[in-house]
Short mmCIF file of C-alpha atoms and ligand atoms in Angstrom, two decimals:
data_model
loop_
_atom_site.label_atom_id
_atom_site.label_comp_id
_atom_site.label_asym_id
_atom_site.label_seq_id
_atom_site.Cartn_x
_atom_site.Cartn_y
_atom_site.Cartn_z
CA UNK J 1 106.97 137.07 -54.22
CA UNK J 2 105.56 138.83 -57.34
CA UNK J 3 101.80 138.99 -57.93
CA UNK J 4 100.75 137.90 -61.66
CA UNK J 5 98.56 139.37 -62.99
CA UNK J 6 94.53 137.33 -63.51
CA UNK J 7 95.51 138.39 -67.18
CA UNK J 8 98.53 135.92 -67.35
CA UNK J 9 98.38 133.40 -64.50
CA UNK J 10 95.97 131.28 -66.22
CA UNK J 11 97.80 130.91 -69.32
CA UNK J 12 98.57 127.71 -70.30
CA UNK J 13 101.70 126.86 -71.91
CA UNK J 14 101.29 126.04 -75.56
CA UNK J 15 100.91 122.08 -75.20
CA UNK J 16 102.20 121.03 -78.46
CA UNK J 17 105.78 123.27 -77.94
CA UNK J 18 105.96 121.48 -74.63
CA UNK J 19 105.69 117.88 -76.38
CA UNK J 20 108.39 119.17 -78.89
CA UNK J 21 110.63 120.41 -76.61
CA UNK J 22 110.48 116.01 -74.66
CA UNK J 23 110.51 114.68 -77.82
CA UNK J 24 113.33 117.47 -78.68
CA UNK J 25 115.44 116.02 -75.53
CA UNK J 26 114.69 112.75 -76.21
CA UNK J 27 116.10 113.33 -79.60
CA UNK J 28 119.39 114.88 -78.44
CA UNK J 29 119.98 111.99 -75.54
CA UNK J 30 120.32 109.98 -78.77
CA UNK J 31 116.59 108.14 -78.55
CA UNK J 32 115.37 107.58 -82.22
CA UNK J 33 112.57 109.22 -81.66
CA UNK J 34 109.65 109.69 -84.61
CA UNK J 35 108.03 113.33 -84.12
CA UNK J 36 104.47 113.58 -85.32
CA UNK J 37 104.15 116.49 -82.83
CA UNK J 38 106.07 119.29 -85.34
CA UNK J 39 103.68 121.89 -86.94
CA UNK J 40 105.93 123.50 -88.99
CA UNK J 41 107.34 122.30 -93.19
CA UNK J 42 110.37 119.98 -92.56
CA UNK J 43 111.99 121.62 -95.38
CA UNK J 44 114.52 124.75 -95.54
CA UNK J 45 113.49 128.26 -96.58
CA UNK J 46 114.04 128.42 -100.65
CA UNK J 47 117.81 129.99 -100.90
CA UNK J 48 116.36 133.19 -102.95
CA UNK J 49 114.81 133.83 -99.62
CA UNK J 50 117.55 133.42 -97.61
CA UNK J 51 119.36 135.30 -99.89
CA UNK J 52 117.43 138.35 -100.08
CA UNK J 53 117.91 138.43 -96.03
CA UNK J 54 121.74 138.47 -96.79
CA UNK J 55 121.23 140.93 -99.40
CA UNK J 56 119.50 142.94 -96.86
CA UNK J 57 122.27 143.01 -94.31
CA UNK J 58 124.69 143.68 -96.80
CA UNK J 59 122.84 146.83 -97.89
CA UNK J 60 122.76 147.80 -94.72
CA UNK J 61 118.74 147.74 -94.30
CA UNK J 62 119.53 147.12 -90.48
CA UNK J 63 117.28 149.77 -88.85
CA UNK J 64 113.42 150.71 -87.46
CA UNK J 65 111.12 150.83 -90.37
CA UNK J 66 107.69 151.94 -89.95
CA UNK J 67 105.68 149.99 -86.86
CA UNK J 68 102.59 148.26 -89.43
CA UNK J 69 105.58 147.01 -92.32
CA UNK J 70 107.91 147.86 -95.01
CA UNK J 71 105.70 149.96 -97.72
CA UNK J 72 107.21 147.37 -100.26
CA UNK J 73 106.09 144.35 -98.03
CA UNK J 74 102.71 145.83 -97.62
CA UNK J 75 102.50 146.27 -101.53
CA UNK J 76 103.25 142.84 -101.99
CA UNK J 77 100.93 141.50 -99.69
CA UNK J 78 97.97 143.76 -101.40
CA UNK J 79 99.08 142.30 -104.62
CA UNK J 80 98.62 138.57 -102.95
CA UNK J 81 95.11 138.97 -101.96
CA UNK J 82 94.54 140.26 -105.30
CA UNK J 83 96.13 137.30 -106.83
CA UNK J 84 94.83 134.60 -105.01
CA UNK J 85 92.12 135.83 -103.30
CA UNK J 86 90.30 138.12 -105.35
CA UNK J 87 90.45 141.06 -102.63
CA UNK J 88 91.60 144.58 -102.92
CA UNK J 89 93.05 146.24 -100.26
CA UNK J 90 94.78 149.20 -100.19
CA UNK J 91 98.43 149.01 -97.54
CA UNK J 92 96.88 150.94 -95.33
CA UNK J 93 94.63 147.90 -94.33
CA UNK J 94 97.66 145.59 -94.16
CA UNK J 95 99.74 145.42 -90.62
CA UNK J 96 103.10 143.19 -90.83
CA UNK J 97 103.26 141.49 -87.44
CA UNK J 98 105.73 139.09 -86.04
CA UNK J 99 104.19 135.88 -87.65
CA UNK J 100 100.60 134.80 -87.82
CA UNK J 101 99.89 134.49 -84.42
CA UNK J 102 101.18 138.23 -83.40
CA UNK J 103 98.31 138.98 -85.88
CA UNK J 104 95.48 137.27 -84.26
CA UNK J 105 96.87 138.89 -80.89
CA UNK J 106 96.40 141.61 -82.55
CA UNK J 107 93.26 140.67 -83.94
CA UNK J 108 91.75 139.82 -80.98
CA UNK J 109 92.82 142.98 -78.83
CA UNK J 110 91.90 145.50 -81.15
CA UNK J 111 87.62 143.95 -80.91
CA UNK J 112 87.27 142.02 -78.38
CA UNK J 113 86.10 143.62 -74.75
CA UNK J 114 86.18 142.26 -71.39
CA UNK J 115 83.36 139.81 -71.34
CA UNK J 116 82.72 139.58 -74.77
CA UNK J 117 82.08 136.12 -76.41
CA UNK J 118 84.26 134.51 -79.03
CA UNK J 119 82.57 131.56 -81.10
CA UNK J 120 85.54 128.83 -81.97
CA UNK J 121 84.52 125.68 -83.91
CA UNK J 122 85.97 123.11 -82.21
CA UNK J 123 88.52 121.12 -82.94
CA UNK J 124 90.12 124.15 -83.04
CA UNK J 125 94.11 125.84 -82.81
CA UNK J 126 94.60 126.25 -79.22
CA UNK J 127 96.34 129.50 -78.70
CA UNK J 128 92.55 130.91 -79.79
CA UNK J 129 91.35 130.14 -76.19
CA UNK J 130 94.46 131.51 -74.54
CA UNK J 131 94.38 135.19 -76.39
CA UNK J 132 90.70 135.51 -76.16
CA UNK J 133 91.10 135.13 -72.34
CA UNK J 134 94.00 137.12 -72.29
CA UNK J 135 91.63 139.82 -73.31
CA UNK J 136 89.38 139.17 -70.61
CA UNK J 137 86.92 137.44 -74.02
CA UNK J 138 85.21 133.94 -73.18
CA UNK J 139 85.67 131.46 -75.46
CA UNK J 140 82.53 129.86 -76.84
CA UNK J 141 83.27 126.24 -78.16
CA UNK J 142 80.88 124.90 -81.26
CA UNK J 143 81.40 121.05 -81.32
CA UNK J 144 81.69 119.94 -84.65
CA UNK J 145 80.97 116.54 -85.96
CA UNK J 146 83.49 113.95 -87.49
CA UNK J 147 80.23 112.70 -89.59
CA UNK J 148 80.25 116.44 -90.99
CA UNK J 149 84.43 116.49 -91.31
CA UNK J 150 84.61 118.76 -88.27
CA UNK J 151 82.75 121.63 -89.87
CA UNK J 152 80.61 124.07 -88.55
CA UNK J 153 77.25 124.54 -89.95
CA UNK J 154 75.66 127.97 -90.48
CA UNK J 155 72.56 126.61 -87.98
CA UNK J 156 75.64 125.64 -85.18
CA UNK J 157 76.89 128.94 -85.80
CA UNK J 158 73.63 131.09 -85.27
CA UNK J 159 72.77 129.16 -82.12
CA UNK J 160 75.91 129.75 -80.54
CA UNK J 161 75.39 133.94 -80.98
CA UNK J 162 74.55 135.98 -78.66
CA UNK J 163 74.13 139.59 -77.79
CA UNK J 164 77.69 139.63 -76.55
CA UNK J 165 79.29 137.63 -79.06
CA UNK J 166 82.14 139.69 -80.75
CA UNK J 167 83.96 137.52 -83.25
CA UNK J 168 84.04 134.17 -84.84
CA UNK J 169 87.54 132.71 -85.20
CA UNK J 170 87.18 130.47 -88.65
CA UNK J 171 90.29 128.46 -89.37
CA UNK J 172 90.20 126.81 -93.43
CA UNK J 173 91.88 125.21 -93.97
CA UNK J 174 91.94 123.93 -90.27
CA UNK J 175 94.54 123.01 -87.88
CA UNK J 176 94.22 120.11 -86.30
CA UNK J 177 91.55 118.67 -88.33
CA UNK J 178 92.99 119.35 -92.17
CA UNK J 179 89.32 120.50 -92.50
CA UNK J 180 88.24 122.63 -95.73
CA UNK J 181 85.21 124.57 -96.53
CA UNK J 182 83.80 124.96 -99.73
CA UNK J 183 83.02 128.27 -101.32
CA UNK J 184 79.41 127.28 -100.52
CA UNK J 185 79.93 126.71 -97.03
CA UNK J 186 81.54 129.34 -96.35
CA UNK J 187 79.12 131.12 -97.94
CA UNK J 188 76.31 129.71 -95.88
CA UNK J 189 78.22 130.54 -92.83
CA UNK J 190 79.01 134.26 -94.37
CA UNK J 191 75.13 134.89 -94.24
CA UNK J 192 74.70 134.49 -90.51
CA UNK J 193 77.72 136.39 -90.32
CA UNK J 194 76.39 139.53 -92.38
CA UNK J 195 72.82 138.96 -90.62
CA UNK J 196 74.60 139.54 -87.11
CA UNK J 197 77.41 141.90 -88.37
CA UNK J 198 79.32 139.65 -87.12
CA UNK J 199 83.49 140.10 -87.17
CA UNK J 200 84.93 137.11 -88.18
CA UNK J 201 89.03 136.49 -87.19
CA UNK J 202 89.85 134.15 -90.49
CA UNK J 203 93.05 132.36 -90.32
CA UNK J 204 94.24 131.69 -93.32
CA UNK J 205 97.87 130.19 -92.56
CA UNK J 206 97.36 127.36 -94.50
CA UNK J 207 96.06 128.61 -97.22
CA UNK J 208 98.41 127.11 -100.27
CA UNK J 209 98.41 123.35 -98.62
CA UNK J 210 95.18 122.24 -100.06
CA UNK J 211 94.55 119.11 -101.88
CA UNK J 212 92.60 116.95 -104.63
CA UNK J 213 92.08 119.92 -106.70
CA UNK J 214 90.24 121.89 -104.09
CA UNK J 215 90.31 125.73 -104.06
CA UNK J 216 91.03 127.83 -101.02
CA UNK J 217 88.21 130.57 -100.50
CA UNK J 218 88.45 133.53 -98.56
CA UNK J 219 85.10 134.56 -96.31
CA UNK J 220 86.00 138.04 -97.10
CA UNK J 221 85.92 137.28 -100.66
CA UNK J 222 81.74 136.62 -100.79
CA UNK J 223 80.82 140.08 -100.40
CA UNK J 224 82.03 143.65 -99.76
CA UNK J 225 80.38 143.70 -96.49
CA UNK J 226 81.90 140.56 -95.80
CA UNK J 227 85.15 141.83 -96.44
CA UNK J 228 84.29 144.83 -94.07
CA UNK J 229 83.48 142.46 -91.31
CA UNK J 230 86.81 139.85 -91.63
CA UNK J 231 89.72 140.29 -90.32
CA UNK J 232 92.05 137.66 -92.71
CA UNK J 233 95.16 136.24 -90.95
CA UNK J 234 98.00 134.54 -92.95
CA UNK J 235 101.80 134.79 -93.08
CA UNK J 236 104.61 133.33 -94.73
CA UNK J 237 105.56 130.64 -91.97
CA UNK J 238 104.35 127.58 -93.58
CA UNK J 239 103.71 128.49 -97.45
CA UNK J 240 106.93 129.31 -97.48
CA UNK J 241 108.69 126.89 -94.89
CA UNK J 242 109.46 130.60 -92.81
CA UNK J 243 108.04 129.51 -89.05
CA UNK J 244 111.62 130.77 -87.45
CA UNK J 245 111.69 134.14 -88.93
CA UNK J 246 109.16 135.53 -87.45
CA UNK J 247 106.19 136.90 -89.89
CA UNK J 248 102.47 137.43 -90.48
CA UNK J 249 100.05 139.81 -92.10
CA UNK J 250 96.64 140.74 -91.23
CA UNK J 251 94.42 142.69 -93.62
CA UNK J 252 90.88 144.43 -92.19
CA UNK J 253 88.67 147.72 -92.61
CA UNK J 254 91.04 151.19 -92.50
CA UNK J 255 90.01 151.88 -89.20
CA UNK J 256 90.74 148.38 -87.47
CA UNK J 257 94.26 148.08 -89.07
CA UNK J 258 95.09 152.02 -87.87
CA UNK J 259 94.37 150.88 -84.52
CA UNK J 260 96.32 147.35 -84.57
CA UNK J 261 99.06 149.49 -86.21
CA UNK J 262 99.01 152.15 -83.31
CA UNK J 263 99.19 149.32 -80.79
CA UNK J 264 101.67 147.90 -82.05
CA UNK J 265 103.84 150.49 -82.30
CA UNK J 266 103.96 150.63 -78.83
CA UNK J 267 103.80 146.98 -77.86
CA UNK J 268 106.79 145.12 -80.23
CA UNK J 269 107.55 148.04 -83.47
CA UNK J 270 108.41 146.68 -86.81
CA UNK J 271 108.96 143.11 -87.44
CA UNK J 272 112.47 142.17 -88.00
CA UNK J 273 113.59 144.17 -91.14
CA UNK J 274 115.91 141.99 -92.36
CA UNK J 275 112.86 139.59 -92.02
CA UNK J 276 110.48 141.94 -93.92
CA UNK J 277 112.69 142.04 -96.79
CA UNK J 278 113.10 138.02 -96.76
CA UNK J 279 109.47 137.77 -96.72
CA UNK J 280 109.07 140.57 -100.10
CA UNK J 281 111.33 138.39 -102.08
CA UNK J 282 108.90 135.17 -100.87
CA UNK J 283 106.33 136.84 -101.83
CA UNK J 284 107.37 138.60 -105.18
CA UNK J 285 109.94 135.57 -106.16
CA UNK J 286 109.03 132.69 -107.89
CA UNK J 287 106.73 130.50 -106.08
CA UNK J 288 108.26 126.79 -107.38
CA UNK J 289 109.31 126.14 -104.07
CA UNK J 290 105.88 126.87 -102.34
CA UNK J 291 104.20 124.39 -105.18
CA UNK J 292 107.09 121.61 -104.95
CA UNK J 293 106.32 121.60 -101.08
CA UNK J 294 102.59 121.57 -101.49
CA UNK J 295 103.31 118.29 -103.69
CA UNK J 296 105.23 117.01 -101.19
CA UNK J 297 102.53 116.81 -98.44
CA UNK J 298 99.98 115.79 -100.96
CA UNK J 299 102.03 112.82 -101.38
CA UNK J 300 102.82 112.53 -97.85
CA UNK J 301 98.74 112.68 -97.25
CA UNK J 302 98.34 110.19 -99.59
CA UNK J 303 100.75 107.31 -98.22
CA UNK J 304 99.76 108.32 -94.75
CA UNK J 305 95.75 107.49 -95.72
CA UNK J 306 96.94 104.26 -97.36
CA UNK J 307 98.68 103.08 -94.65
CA UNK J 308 95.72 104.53 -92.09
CA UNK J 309 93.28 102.90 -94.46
CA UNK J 310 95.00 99.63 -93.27
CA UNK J 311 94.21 100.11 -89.66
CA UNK J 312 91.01 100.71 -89.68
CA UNK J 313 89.92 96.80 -88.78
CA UNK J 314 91.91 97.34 -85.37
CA UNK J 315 90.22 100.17 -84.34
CA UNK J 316 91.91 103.24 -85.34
CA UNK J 317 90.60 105.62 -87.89
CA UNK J 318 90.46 108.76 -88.59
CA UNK J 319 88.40 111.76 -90.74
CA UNK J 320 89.82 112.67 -94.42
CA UNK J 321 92.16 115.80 -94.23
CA UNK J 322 91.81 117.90 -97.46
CA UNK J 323 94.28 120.82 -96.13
CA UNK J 324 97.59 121.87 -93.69
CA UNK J 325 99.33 119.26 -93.09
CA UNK J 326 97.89 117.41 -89.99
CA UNK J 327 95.45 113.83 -89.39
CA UNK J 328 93.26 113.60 -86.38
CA UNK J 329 93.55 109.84 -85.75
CA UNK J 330 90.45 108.76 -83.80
CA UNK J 331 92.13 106.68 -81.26
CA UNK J 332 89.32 106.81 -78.47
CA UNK J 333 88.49 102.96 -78.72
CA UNK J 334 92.05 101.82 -76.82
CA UNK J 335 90.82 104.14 -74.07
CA UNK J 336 90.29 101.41 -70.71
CA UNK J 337 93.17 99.58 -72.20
CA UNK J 338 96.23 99.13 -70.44
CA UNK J 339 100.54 99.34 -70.79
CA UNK J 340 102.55 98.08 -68.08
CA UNK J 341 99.57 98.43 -65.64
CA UNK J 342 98.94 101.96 -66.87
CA UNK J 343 95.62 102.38 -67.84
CA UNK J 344 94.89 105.02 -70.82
CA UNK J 345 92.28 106.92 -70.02
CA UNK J 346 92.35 109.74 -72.51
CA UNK J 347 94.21 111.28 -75.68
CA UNK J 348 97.27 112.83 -73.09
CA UNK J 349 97.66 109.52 -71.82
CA UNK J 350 97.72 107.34 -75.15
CA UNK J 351 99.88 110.17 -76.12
CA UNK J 352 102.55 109.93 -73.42
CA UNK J 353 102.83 106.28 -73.10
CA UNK J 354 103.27 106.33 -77.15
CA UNK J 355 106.00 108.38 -76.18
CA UNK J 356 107.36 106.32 -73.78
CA UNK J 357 106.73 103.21 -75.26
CA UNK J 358 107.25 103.69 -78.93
CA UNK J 359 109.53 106.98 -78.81
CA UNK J 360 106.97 108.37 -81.22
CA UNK J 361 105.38 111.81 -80.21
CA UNK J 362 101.96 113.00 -81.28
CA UNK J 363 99.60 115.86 -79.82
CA UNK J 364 96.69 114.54 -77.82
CA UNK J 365 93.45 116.15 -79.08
CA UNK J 366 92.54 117.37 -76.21
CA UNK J 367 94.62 120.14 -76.44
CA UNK J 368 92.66 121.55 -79.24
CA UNK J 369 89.23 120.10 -77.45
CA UNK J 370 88.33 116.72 -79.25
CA UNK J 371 89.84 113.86 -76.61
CA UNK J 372 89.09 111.08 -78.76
CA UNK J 373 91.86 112.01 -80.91
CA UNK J 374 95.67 112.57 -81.42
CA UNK J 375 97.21 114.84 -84.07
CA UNK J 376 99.62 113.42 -86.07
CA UNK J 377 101.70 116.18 -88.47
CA UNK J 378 102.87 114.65 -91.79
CA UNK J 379 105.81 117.50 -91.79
CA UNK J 380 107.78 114.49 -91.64
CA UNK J 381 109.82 112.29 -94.35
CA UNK J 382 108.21 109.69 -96.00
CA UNK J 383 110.46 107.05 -94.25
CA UNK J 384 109.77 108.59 -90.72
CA UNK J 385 105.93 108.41 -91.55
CA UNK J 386 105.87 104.86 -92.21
CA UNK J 387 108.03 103.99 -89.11
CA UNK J 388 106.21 106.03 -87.02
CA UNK J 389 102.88 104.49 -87.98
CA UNK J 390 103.85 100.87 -87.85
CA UNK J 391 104.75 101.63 -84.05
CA UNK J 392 101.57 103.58 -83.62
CA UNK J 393 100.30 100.27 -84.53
CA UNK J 394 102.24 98.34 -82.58
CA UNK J 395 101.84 100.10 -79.87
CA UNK J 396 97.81 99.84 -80.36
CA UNK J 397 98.43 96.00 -80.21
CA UNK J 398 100.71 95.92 -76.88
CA UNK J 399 97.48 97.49 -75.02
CA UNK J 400 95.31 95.24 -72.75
N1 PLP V 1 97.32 129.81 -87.18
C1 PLP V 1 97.40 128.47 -87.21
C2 PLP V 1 96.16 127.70 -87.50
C3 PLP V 1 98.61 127.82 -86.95
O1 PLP V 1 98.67 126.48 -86.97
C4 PLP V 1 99.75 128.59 -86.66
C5 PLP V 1 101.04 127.94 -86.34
O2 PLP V 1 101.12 126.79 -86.01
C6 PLP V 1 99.62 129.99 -86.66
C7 PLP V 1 98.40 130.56 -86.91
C8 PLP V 1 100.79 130.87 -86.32
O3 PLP V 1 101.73 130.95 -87.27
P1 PLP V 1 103.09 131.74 -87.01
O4 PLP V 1 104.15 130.72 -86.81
O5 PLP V 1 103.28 132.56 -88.26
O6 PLP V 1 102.91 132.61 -85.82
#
């Protein structure tokens, strides 16, 4: 028998692909199943995307390009964070990976050492653990507070450092929790940051599904030793409904994104090409579609609080999400309760017999550390939403 490696064999599988993939088969055995579980836009890529990829083919653009990204993509991307962000790289600070979470592998490989510490707020995205460990890091976990919407304060943060600690990974806005910071926050949290010269990972996936009015900001953007220090993740998988083709972006200091670019070219090359090109006309195209979906989940987040709003005198609540498109629902007062002489005893538990009871599939919260919770994605139709809630509900009422 083969001998893993320490390095893989303690891996775990990502949790919410696994609770796809059941509510996936229960789908195709014909089960009307409701699927809360998805983290990725329900909606098509915009046709001048898909398009462009054609276009691409046709032209032939079917070879290796260089390993770090088209010089066109990287151009574009440069031209984004000056946009929207404020920042000015140059592309030789940009690497084009294959999607956001190549990026943080990246990330992550290219600072942290064996043994080095990694802060993560927690609730928090749970591949962070995995790669950190992969790279021999240790994950430190900050609890948050619901009372505070799951944010990290700046006096959290600079108790959890340490001589070893290597790298914050900040997530606003935040998946699971839809948390967003404020400029001022993040501002607060940029000073302990700068005090430490501490390397903060900022994922920035989300970063055009934010809502009532509120203004993503950028860590790197509050100083230019802040922006020496961050490493900014984001991609075109959910701003522009892209999670199947495969790209992210990370921008950093000269010297950390010549390394990430070296290893790379050894570890995967370039990203798709055809895929590069797909993801220059997102971002140079017209950018309707990424605003029409953005008002989509706004009005998805809207119904979905109403209709939470209404549950609260049974028990379940849950903390405001200004960002992304997920709700922690605060289910933790069923827990002792019973279905069928099953006795729920945690989030995985309310999670699976909601599955089994009410065909609707949701991600317990302990799979990004907060038990109490499960993680409901409005990715979903309006319709589905509401059907999938009343049974939520009902299935809240069935326990014992
Ligand atoms: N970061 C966060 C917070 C995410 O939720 C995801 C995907 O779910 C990613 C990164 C990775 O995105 P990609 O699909 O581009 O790898």
């Amino acid at each position: 028998m083969i001998k893993l490696t320490k390095r893989v064999s303690g891996i775990a599988p990502s949790m919410t692909l696994a609770m796809s993939a059941k509510s996936a088969e229960m789908k195709a055995a014909g089960e009307n199943v409701i699927n809360f579980g998805v983290g990725e836009p329900d909606f098509i890529t915009p046709a001048n995307i898909i398009d462009a990829a054609k276009d691409a083919m046709d032209k032939g653009y079917t070879k290796y390009v260089a390993a770090a990204g088209l010089p066109a993509l990287k151009k574009a991307v440069c031209e984004k964070f000056a946009a929207d962000n404020g920042l000015d790289y140059n592309p030789s600070q940009i690497v084009i990976s294959n999607g956001g979470k190549h990026a943080i592998l990246n990330a992550v490989a290219a600072v942290v050492e064996e043994g080095d510490e990694v802060i993560i707020p927690s609730p928090y995205w749970l591949t962070y653990p995995e790669v950190v460990r992969f790279f021999g890091g240790v994950p430190v976990y900050v609890q948050t507070s619901r009372a505070n919407g799951f944010k990290l304060t700046p006096e959290q943060l600079e108790a959890a450092i340490t001589p070893k600690t290597a790298m914050l990974i900040f997530n606003s806005p935040c998946n699971p929790t839809g948390t967003v910071y404020s400029e001022e926050e993040i501002k607060a949290l940029a000073a302990v940051c700068e005090k430490h010269e501490l390397c903060v990972l900022s994922d920035e996936m989300y970063e055009k599904l934010v809502y009532d009015g509120l203004k993503h900001y950028s860590i790197a953007q509050v100083s230019p030793k802040m922006k020496e220090l961050t490493i900014i993740v984001n991609g075109v998988s959910k701003s522009y409904a892209m999670t199947g083709w495969r790209l992210g972006y990370l921008a950093a200091a000269e010297h950390v994104a010549k390394s990430i670019g070296s290893f790379q070219s050894h570890a995967t090359s370039n990203v798709n090409t055809i895929t590069q090109y797909a993801a220059l006309a997102a971002l140079t195209g017209d950018q309707q579609s990424v605003s029409d979906m953005a008002k989509a989940f706004a009005e998805r987040r809207i119904n979905m609080m109403r209709i939470l709003d209404g549950y609260k005198s049974m028990g379940l609540d849950y903390v405001k999400p200004e960002g992304a498109f997920y709700v922690m629902l605060i289910c933790d007062k069923f827990f002792g309760k019973s279905i069928n002489g099953k006795k729920i005893q945690g989030s995985m538990d309310f999670a699976m017999e909601l599955l089994a009871n009410q065909k609707v599939a949701a991600t317990p919260g302990i799979c990004f550390g907060d038990d109490e919770c499960i993680r409901l994605s409005y990715a979903l139709s309006m319709p589905e939403i509401e059907e999938g809630l009343k049974r939520i509900k009902d299935f809240c009422l069935s326990l014992s």
